C-alpha positions in Angstrom: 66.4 109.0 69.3 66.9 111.6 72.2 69.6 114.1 70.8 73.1 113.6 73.9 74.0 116.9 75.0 77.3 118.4 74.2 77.9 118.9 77.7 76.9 115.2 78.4 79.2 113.8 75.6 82.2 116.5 77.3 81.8 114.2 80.9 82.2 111.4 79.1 85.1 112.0 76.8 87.0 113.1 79.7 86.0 110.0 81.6 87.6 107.6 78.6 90.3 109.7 78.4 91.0 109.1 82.7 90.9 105.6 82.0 93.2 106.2 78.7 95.5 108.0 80.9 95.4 105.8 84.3 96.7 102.7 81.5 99.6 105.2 80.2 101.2 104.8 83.6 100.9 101.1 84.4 102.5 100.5 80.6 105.7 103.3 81.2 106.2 101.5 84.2 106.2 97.9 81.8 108.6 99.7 79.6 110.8 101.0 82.5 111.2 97.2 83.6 111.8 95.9 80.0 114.9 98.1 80.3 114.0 100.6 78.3 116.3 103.6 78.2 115.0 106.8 80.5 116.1 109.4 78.6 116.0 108.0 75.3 112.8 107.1 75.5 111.1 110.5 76.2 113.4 111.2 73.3 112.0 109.2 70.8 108.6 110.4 71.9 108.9 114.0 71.4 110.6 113.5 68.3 108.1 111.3 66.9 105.1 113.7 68.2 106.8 116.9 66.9 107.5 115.0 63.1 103.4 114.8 63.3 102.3 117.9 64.7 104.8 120.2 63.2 103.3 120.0 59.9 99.9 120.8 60.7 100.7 123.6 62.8 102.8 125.3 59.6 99.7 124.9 57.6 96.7 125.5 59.9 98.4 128.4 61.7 100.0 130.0 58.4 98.2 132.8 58.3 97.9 133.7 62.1 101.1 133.1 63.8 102.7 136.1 64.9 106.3 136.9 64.2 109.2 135.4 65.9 111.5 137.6 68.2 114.3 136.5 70.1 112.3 137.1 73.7 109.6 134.4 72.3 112.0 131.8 71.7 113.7 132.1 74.9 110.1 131.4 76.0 109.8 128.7 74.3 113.1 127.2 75.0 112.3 127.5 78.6 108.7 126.4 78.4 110.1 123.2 76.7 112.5 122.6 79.5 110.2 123.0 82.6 107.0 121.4 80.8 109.2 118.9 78.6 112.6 117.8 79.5 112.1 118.2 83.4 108.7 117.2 83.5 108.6 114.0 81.6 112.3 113.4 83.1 111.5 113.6 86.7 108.3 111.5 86.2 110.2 108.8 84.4 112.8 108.8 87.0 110.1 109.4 89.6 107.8 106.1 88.1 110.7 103.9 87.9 111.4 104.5 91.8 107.8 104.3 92.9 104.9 102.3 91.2 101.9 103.7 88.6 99.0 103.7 91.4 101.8 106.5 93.9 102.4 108.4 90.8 98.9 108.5 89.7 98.0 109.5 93.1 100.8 112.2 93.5 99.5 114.4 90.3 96.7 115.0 92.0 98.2 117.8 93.8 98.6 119.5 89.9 95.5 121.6 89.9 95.8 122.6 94.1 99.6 123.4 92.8 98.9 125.3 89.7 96.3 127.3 91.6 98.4 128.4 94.3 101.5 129.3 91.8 98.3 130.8 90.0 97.7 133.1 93.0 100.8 133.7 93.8 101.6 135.3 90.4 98.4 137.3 91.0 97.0 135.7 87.4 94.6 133.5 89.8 92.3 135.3 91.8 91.4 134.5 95.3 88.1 135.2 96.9 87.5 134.6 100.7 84.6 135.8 101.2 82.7 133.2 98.2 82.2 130.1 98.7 84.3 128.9 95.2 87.1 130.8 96.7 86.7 129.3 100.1 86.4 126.3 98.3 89.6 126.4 96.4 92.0 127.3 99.4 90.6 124.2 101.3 91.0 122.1 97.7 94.5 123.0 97.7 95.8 122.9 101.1 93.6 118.8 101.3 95.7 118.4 98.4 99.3 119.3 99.4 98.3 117.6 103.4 97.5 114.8 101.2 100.6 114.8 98.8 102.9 115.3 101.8 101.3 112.4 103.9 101.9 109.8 101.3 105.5 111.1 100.6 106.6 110.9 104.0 104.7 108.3 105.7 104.9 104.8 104.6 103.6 102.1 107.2 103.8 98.8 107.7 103.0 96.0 105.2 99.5 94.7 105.6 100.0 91.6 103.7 103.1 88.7 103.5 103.0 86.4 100.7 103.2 82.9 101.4 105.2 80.4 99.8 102.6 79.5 97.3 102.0 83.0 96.0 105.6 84.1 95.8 105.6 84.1 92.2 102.8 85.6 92.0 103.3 88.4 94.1 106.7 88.8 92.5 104.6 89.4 89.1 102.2 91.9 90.8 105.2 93.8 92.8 106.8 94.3 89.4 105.2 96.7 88.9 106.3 98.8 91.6 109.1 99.6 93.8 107.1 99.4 97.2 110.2 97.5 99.3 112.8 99.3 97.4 115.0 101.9 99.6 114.4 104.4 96.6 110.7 105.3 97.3 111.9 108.4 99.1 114.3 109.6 96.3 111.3 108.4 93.9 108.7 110.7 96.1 110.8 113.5 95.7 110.9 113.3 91.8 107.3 112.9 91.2 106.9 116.0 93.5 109.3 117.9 91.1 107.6 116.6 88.3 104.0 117.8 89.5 105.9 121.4 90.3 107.0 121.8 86.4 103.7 120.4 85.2 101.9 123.3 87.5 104.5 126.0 86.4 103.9 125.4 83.1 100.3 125.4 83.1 100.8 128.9 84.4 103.7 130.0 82.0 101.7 129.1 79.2 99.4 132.5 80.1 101.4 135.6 79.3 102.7 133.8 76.1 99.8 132.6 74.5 98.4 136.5 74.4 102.1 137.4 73.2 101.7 134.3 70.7 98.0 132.9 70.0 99.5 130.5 67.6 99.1 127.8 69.8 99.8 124.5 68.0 103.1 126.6 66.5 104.1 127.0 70.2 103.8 123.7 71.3 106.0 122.5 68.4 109.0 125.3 69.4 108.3 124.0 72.8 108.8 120.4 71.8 111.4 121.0 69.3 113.5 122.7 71.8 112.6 119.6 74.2 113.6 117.5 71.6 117.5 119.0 71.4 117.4 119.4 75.4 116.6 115.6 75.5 119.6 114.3 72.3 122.3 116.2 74.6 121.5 115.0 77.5 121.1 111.4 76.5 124.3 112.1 74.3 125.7 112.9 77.2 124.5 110.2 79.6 123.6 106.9 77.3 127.0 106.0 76.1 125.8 102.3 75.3 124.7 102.1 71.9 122.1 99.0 73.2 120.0 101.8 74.9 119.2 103.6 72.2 118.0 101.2 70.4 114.0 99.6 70.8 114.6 95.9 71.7 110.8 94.4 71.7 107.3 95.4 69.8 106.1 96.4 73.9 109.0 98.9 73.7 107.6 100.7 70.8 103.9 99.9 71.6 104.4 102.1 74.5 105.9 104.9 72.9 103.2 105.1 70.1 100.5 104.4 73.3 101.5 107.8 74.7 101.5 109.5 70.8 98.2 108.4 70.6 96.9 109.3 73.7 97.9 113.6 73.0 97.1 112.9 69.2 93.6 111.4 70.2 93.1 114.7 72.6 94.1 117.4 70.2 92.2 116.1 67.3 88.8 114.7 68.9 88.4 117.0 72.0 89.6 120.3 69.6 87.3 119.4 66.9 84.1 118.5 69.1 84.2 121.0 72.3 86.6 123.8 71.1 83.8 126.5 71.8 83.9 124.9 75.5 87.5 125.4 75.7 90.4 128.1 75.6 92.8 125.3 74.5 96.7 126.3 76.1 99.6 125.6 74.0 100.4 122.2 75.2 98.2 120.2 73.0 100.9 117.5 71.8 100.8 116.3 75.3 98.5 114.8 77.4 99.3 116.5 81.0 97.2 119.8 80.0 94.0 118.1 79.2 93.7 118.5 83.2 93.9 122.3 82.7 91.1 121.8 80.6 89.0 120.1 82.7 89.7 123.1 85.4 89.0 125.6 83.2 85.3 124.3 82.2 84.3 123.3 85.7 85.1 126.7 87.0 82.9 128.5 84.5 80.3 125.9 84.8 80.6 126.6 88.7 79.9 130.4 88.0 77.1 130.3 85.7 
């Protein structure tokens, strides 16, 4: 039997994964309309993933992690509230507004974003006179024409239920907030959201050669996230009802999104490490697109 190329298996990993990913939006929106708690629920998620990756990370990384100073954990405190708390925050809020297939479309702007923050910072560079470079500034300026079209434009409805598919339209318009006077407000959110994703992509540079470590970094990051989260909920979620998980779908959600980051770190790390120079954000499933980036631009320039 013919031998599958590394290469070949990468493609389709990351294909699986898509679909993996495209289902993790439809079932946060399920959970938004069981009623399950916004901020608690990114809570309980971070928690739950930083209880299971904080103990490999001590042992793994034992012997290579730098030293802490206080200029680090600043870093990571911040890096946990852009790529964490606001991120995952303004998406939430941003989902619940909208519907999955708008937000699924909106974070397609992430790699045009991250490159242009990229360039901006100088980190990224741009050549004009190449055809990848050329390439890139049209990518990213499609992207953002794109992003803003869809954000401020929303036309008329091509299609009225009648009176026999009411409730069935009901059930697929769940799933979304398409009528609702919110999409604007939820527009502007997912926007945010792809902005924090993008400028922590970038943010991850300067400290991962500060702080190699990078499964240690991840669990400051979420750890911090983790505290950013408690107070704000305490804060907010006065009812003790929200804090509490009311139906198996509640919790099979959270553990859907665990498994989706856990399933990414272990599988992809193990198998295509030597394709990859993994960033610190491997308890969560948003970098896996800086990933794909990375090896399609040095597949480009071979």
């Amino acid at each position: 039997m013919p031998r599958v190329p590394e290469r070949a298996k990468l493609h389709l990993v990351m294909t699986l994964w898509q679909f993996g990913y495209a289902g993790n939006h439809i079932i946060l929106r399920s959970a938004l309309n069981m009623g399950i708690s916004k901020i608690v629920f990114p809570l309980y998620r971070n928690a739950i993933a930083l209880f299971v990756l904080a103990p490999f990370a001590y042992f793994s990384e034992k012997n290579d992690r730098p030293p802490l100073t206080t200029s680090i954990l600043i870093e990571f405190f911040l890096l946990g509230f852009i790529g964490i708390t606001c991120n995952h925050g303004s998406y939430l809020l941003g989902l619940d507004k909208t519907s999955p297939t708008f937000a699924s479309a909106t974070e397609n702007i992430v790699p045009a974003v991250t490159f242009l923050i990229a360039a901006l910072l100088r980190i990224e560079q741009v050549h004009l006179n190449r055809k990848d470079g050329r390439a890139k500034v049209l990518g990213t300026a499609a992207s953002v024409a794109g992003a803003s079209l869809i954000t401020l434009y929303k036309g008329p409805a091509i299609y009225t239920p009648n009176s026999h598919l009411h409730h069935q339209s009901r059930v697929l318009l769940s799933l979304g907030d398409d009528e609702g006077e919110n999409w604007t407000l939820g527009c502007i959110y997912l926007i945010v959201h792809c902005l924090c994703w993008s400028s922590w992509i970038v943010l991850q540079a300067p400290l991962l050669k500060k702080y190699p470590a990078r499964l240690s970094a991840t669990s400051y990051s979420c750890f911090f996230s983790v505290w950013q989260f408690l107070a704000i909920a305490a804060y907010f979620e006065k009812d003790s009802q929200a804090w509490q998980v009311h139906s198996s779908a509640e919790l099979f959600s959270i553990f859907y999104t665990i498994s989706m980051c856990l399933y990414k770190l272990y599988k992809l790390q193990q198998d295509y490490l030597y394709l990859y120079k993994w960033p610190s954000s491997m308890s969560h499933t948003h970098y896996f697109v800086y990933n794909m980036i990375s090896f399609y631009r040095r597949s480009f320039r071979r």
